[in-house]
Amino acid sequence: MSSAPASPLSPPQPSGRAARSRFARPLVIAGLVLAVIAVAGGAASSGLGERILFAQGVELTSAGIGRQTYHGGLLPIQLRFTAAGPLDGNYAVFVQVQSPVSIPNGCSNNLDAAPSVPSSRWTRGQVIEQTLHVPVAPHCPLGRLEVRAGLYDPKRGDRLATVDPHVEDNRIFVGSAELLRMASDDGVETHSAADLLRAERASVLMPWLPWVLGFTLAAALAGAFSLRAPALSQGDGAVASSARWTWFGLSLPVVAFVLGILMVLEFVKDDAYISFRYAHNLVRGEGLVFNTGEHLEGMTNFLWVFVLAPFEAMGLDLFQVCELLGGALGIGCIVLVARTAVLLDEPRRDLSQLWGALWLASSSSFVLYAKSGLEQPLAALLPIAGAYCLYRARARALLAAPDQHTVRSYLIAGLLLGAACMTRPELHLIAMLVGIPLVVDIIGTRRVGRAELAYAAGVLAITAPCHLFRYLYYGSLVPNTFYVKTGSDSTVWGHGLNTILDMLRFNHTGVLVALAPLAFLDRRKLAEKSAFAAICASFLVYYMRVGVDEMHWHRLYIPALPFLCVLAGLGTRNLISLVAEALPQKPLVVGGLSAVAWASFVWLAFFNLRTTYEAERGFNGHGDLAGTYHPDLGKFLVRHERPGGLVAFQDMGSTPYYAPDLNFLDFFGLVDSTVAHARHDHGLHTFITGDAKAQAAYDAEMRDYFFERSPEWAILTIYTPRGQEQVVSEAFQRDPTGGSLGSAYRNNAVQFGLWDDPRFRQRYVAVRTWPRSSAYYLALWRRKDLWDQTPGEVVLATPPTRASSVQTRFAGGLELLGHDLTPEVRERHEAFITTWWRLPGAMPADLTFFVHVVGNGMQVPVDHIPGDWLYPANRWQAGQILEDRVLFQLPPEAMTPGEYTVYVGAYRRSTGERLAIEAGEQAGDNRVRVGTLRVKPLRPLVHALIPRTDVEIMRAHPERIVSSSQAVGLAK
């Protein structure tokens, strides 16, 4: 049997008998460690108090839960509280019945009820008993249901804080029930406060137990064997294979990755457009800014902006550029994970060096964010590339004195890690930890060699000038986003722990964590593997410190994921070798265990891909609609605002990118230093509910800031309150301006509480609402002093020459003078449909213009308020000429190539009755045919998926747009 040459740092390999004789020792150690953990946990639990206290002295003394329930049934829950006096508001009792978080596609049912005596009138020692019957939804999976309860103020929306024990989300675990197929009445089981406390602690600890046990056992095994068995023999079943088999085997993870990409093909995260806008402004000479003239670093991907800038300069669709670029970077990262596994161990005939690469390639988060338009694929590739380059050069240096080629490789590794640092700020940590083996070399030789200096020089050659530029240009070394996404509130760490727990469950990432310590079963490449482990652990701590990321699927851990995959793959290899050493017929055992491992990794890869497939609705590739609605919003603003106008909004993505010469006030604060610093100064985290008083003070301060800036436009985002979808939808149908959506605006805590500030509705008027889904609306408001003026861009002094005579006369004296429309358009693109009207004077406010695009067996409506939403009929004056120029955005996937006929008309929104045609052309049904629209095929890569904003085309009459003090560039 041939074997790879031993490393100079590796001791002799132990015999199989020696390995078997030591097999029991690590198991004993692991058992002792776990016993200590269990005893310590039990002691900690038994030493705590036996009362459940809420703020303001409220005590939960007992809870009764029905033992069993069934689909469509009612689960009885009985709660008993003792008051210490009146509360500062009228609180309701709430209960939440939900599936355990470990169950995918679980359910949650909520119910609340006001106590018979309002809490503002409670007296000291008063006992409050509340019984609620919670309905169980038919879609709930059978099995265990968990019940949590607490108190909250419906008016303020705040839960009464838990004091002892302190629970991050201020709800106490009060028991569980069994969900059965058939009706059953097994009575109510009552629990004392002490029982509830033990259940609460168990509910916190139990989800962690499998991962803690697995990791502890693996660490105990690795620790014992790394001390006593430095190098495991590989056996006949693991003879080193040639490199070409590794390259051939890479086709499997690459195919898995490509399948995932096809599932998310047209996913682009709206936040990616922040980088796109920085690149756009850089290319057009405005500088590395988001808003013209504001030197603010509102992105955390400095290098990514420069990567995108050349493509932006060429006029390419950055959406599609990121499809190709992200895919290529992802494949490169997969290849490097496999090559790094070979570097840290050796190639094997069973191709086990591909296990980590296969897991990475099928990871839902890695696949999704490779296509997101964000910097994640570059942030994953550069660190593993730098580590591979560095450790390959170090391996050569350990065999011979460093030569010029080796020193150059160290320098290249430093340049790669320096570039990584400028891709995301937290990658500075990886650049330092990758250097752990170099520190080992320096300590061993007691000198700093040329190679180590070359690595440091490479890192500094990139980071030093970039940081100097950032400091001189932005006045800070800390990106503005730091202040938005960090908070000093103690709840951040608790939310961070929950985030880590969710990540361990997602795609079974916890299996990787449990396998990683097994990479240390032998001592080959110990320094390199230690660096990998330090990177994985430090990113867990970093992710925990962030607390919550608004983007799903744990994208912040992606830079460390390749390192974790390498360790997990090596750990699985070592586990197979360890078991084989303890059993006879080693080659046969190794072959069988390798087959089992391959089957396990392939099954987990299939599970990961299935997760992506189900979440993204198959291979349709449409994962996010930001590229559908937000560009239309940006282009609408361009049509009706002068350059330099200010818009308040919370989504600093595609809307600003498609409104390139407007400025934005960011509700989140990503690109607004005042908002970001104020949030940070109050100790608040954007995505975590913090101290109510601090939040109220912050909101009040930011409302004053908003009215001081006095933006021309404000876009309010509505997250429909749960259960109110139908109510909000009906309100929108009655009034699509957004003015009647009322209290739904309160469901968004980011917008400074503007809706409840009387100044807002005194100073702003609702214009138009974009319904993205039943749960998400975007409502555009216009500053009232500007709205009250006649919108000159749509109300003309004289009709154009092509609209010189009456074409059609409608009831009430409304006259259609002429029309024009874009004759040809590509799929998913946009067309202008323009009509000119002579107005008879004021008409009912709910008079609505409609456009019907008919063809290929379908009709697409484009209903809108006259004058492209800017001039409702109750404002009309007799004899005015109205230019109704609307941008029709073809719905994705719906409108196929072909000929479409375009009709226009008017109707009353309150009654649905169309305005009758009294004279002139008509096509029946009181509508007028105004032309034909030809839709041509769109070929991706050849054609842009979303057309760019041409401001000269968007603004038909720029000089006539109502001006304000903030607008620049046009005569006022």
PDB file of C-alpha atoms in Angstrom, residues 433-541:
ATOM      1  CA  LEU A 433      -7.231  34.311  11.904  1.00  0.00           C
ATOM      2  CA  VAL A 434      -5.998  32.839   8.627  1.00  0.00           C
ATOM      3  CA  GLY A 435      -2.570  33.975   9.786  1.00  0.00           C
ATOM      4  CA  ILE A 436      -2.570  31.684  12.849  1.00  0.00           C
ATOM      5  CA  PRO A 437      -0.193  29.166  11.181  1.00  0.00           C
ATOM      6  CA  LEU A 438       2.197  32.034  10.438  1.00  0.00           C
ATOM      7  CA  VAL A 439       2.202  32.950  14.123  1.00  0.00           C
ATOM      8  CA  VAL A 440       3.033  29.320  14.899  1.00  0.00           C
ATOM      9  CA  ASP A 441       5.956  29.497  12.456  1.00  0.00           C
ATOM     10  CA  ILE A 442       7.221  32.739  13.952  1.00  0.00           C
ATOM     11  CA  ILE A 443       7.098  31.292  17.465  1.00  0.00           C
ATOM     12  CA  GLY A 444       8.802  28.093  16.305  1.00  0.00           C
ATOM     13  CA  THR A 445      11.632  29.850  14.472  1.00  0.00           C
ATOM     14  CA  ARG A 446      11.715  32.882  16.795  1.00  0.00           C
ATOM     15  CA  ARG A 447      11.953  35.228  13.849  1.00  0.00           C
ATOM     16  CA  VAL A 448       9.722  36.944  11.320  1.00  0.00           C
ATOM     17  CA  GLY A 449      10.662  35.731   7.875  1.00  0.00           C
ATOM     18  CA  ARG A 450      10.265  37.269   4.444  1.00  0.00           C
ATOM     19  CA  ALA A 451       7.257  35.126   3.718  1.00  0.00           C
ATOM     20  CA  GLU A 452       5.330  36.281   6.786  1.00  0.00           C
ATOM     21  CA  LEU A 453       6.178  39.886   5.991  1.00  0.00           C
ATOM     22  CA  ALA A 454       4.990  39.367   2.423  1.00  0.00           C
ATOM     23  CA  TYR A 455       1.585  38.182   3.663  1.00  0.00           C
ATOM     24  CA  ALA A 456       1.189  41.184   5.953  1.00  0.00           C
ATOM     25  CA  ALA A 457       2.359  43.494   3.162  1.00  0.00           C
ATOM     26  CA  GLY A 458      -0.252  42.030   0.818  1.00  0.00           C
ATOM     27  CA  VAL A 459      -3.080  42.643   3.288  1.00  0.00           C
ATOM     28  CA  LEU A 460      -1.904  46.186   4.026  1.00  0.00           C
ATOM     29  CA  ALA A 461      -1.337  46.995   0.349  1.00  0.00           C
ATOM     30  CA  ILE A 462      -5.097  46.752  -0.155  1.00  0.00           C
ATOM     31  CA  THR A 463      -6.541  47.811   3.179  1.00  0.00           C
ATOM     32  CA  ALA A 464      -4.284  50.766   4.066  1.00  0.00           C
ATOM     33  CA  PRO A 465      -4.988  52.957   1.003  1.00  0.00           C
ATOM     34  CA  CYS A 466      -8.665  51.994   0.981  1.00  0.00           C
ATOM     35  CA  HIS A 467      -9.130  52.867   4.647  1.00  0.00           C
ATOM     36  CA  LEU A 468      -7.210  56.107   4.172  1.00  0.00           C
ATOM     37  CA  PHE A 469      -9.497  57.030   1.284  1.00  0.00           C
ATOM     38  CA  ARG A 470     -12.604  56.134   3.306  1.00  0.00           C
ATOM     39  CA  TYR A 471     -11.471  58.245   6.226  1.00  0.00           C
ATOM     40  CA  LEU A 472     -10.616  61.265   4.081  1.00  0.00           C
ATOM     41  CA  TYR A 473     -13.736  60.921   1.908  1.00  0.00           C
ATOM     42  CA  TYR A 474     -16.335  59.894   4.471  1.00  0.00           C
ATOM     43  CA  GLY A 475     -14.729  61.174   7.670  1.00  0.00           C
ATOM     44  CA  SER A 476     -15.028  57.778   9.359  1.00  0.00           C
ATOM     45  CA  LEU A 477     -13.589  54.270   9.266  1.00  0.00           C
ATOM     46  CA  VAL A 478     -16.915  52.817  10.401  1.00  0.00           C
ATOM     47  CA  PRO A 479     -19.645  52.396   7.755  1.00  0.00           C
ATOM     48  CA  ASN A 480     -22.886  54.180   8.506  1.00  0.00           C
ATOM     49  CA  THR A 481     -24.648  50.815   8.525  1.00  0.00           C
ATOM     50  CA  PHE A 482     -22.824  49.902  11.748  1.00  0.00           C
ATOM     51  CA  TYR A 483     -25.007  52.347  13.659  1.00  0.00           C
ATOM     52  CA  VAL A 484     -28.163  50.925  12.081  1.00  0.00           C
ATOM     53  CA  LYS A 485     -27.537  47.226  12.681  1.00  0.00           C
ATOM     54  CA  THR A 486     -26.113  47.219  16.191  1.00  0.00           C
ATOM     55  CA  GLY A 487     -27.704  48.078  19.497  1.00  0.00           C
ATOM     56  CA  SER A 488     -26.636  48.219  23.137  1.00  0.00           C
ATOM     57  CA  ASP A 489     -29.863  46.750  24.490  1.00  0.00           C
ATOM     58  CA  SER A 490     -29.266  43.529  26.435  1.00  0.00           C
ATOM     59  CA  THR A 491     -31.970  41.778  24.417  1.00  0.00           C
ATOM     60  CA  VAL A 492     -29.689  41.768  21.348  1.00  0.00           C
ATOM     61  CA  TRP A 493     -27.634  38.869  22.740  1.00  0.00           C
ATOM     62  CA  GLY A 494     -30.776  36.883  23.507  1.00  0.00           C
ATOM     63  CA  HIS A 495     -32.052  37.377  19.989  1.00  0.00           C
ATOM     64  CA  GLY A 496     -28.597  36.464  18.742  1.00  0.00           C
ATOM     65  CA  LEU A 497     -28.744  33.122  20.553  1.00  0.00           C
ATOM     66  CA  ASN A 498     -32.108  32.421  18.928  1.00  0.00           C
ATOM     67  CA  THR A 499     -30.645  33.363  15.555  1.00  0.00           C
ATOM     68  CA  ILE A 500     -27.766  30.913  16.013  1.00  0.00           C
ATOM     69  CA  LEU A 501     -30.187  28.194  17.078  1.00  0.00           C
ATOM     70  CA  ASP A 502     -32.259  28.810  13.966  1.00  0.00           C
ATOM     71  CA  MET A 503     -29.114  28.646  11.813  1.00  0.00           C
ATOM     72  CA  LEU A 504     -28.128  25.301  13.354  1.00  0.00           C
ATOM     73  CA  ARG A 505     -31.532  23.927  12.352  1.00  0.00           C
ATOM     74  CA  PHE A 506     -31.573  25.498   8.911  1.00  0.00           C
ATOM     75  CA  ASN A 507     -30.246  23.070   6.284  1.00  0.00           C
ATOM     76  CA  HIS A 508     -29.030  20.965   9.249  1.00  0.00           C
ATOM     77  CA  THR A 509     -26.048  23.294   9.617  1.00  0.00           C
ATOM     78  CA  GLY A 510     -25.708  21.973  13.173  1.00  0.00           C
ATOM     79  CA  VAL A 511     -24.563  18.657  11.696  1.00  0.00           C
ATOM     80  CA  LEU A 512     -21.597  20.488  10.179  1.00  0.00           C
ATOM     81  CA  VAL A 513     -20.807  22.071  13.541  1.00  0.00           C
ATOM     82  CA  ALA A 514     -20.950  18.673  15.257  1.00  0.00           C
ATOM     83  CA  LEU A 515     -18.706  17.047  12.634  1.00  0.00           C
ATOM     84  CA  ALA A 516     -16.118  19.851  12.574  1.00  0.00           C
ATOM     85  CA  PRO A 517     -14.257  18.888  15.804  1.00  0.00           C
ATOM     86  CA  LEU A 518     -13.625  15.433  14.360  1.00  0.00           C
ATOM     87  CA  ALA A 519     -11.212  17.070  11.906  1.00  0.00           C
ATOM     88  CA  PHE A 520      -8.832  17.214  14.897  1.00  0.00           C
ATOM     89  CA  LEU A 521      -8.798  13.428  15.431  1.00  0.00           C
ATOM     90  CA  ASP A 522      -5.347  13.543  13.858  1.00  0.00           C
ATOM     91  CA  ARG A 523      -2.714  16.243  14.107  1.00  0.00           C
ATOM     92  CA  ARG A 524      -1.953  16.734  10.441  1.00  0.00           C
ATOM     93  CA  LYS A 525      -2.176  20.435   9.494  1.00  0.00           C
ATOM     94  CA  LEU A 526      -3.182  21.223  13.065  1.00  0.00           C
ATOM     95  CA  ALA A 527      -2.357  24.935  12.781  1.00  0.00           C
ATOM     96  CA  GLU A 528      -4.382  25.337   9.589  1.00  0.00           C
ATOM     97  CA  LYS A 529      -7.371  23.474  10.985  1.00  0.00           C
ATOM     98  CA  SER A 530      -7.142  25.536  14.169  1.00  0.00           C
ATOM     99  CA  ALA A 531      -7.358  28.686  12.063  1.00  0.00           C
ATOM    100  CA  PHE A 532     -10.447  27.301  10.302  1.00  0.00           C
ATOM    101  CA  ALA A 533     -12.076  26.451  13.629  1.00  0.00           C
ATOM    102  CA  ALA A 534     -11.288  29.922  14.991  1.00  0.00           C
ATOM    103  CA  ILE A 535     -12.940  31.493  11.939  1.00  0.00           C
ATOM    104  CA  CYS A 536     -16.071  29.362  12.344  1.00  0.00           C
ATOM    105  CA  ALA A 537     -16.350  30.090  16.069  1.00  0.00           C
ATOM    106  CA  SER A 538     -15.626  33.809  15.806  1.00  0.00           C
ATOM    107  CA  PHE A 539     -18.311  34.252  13.146  1.00  0.00           C
ATOM    108  CA  LEU A 540     -20.814  32.535  15.413  1.00  0.00           C
ATOM    109  CA  VAL A 541     -19.996  35.108  18.095  1.00  0.00           C
TER     110      VAL A 541
END
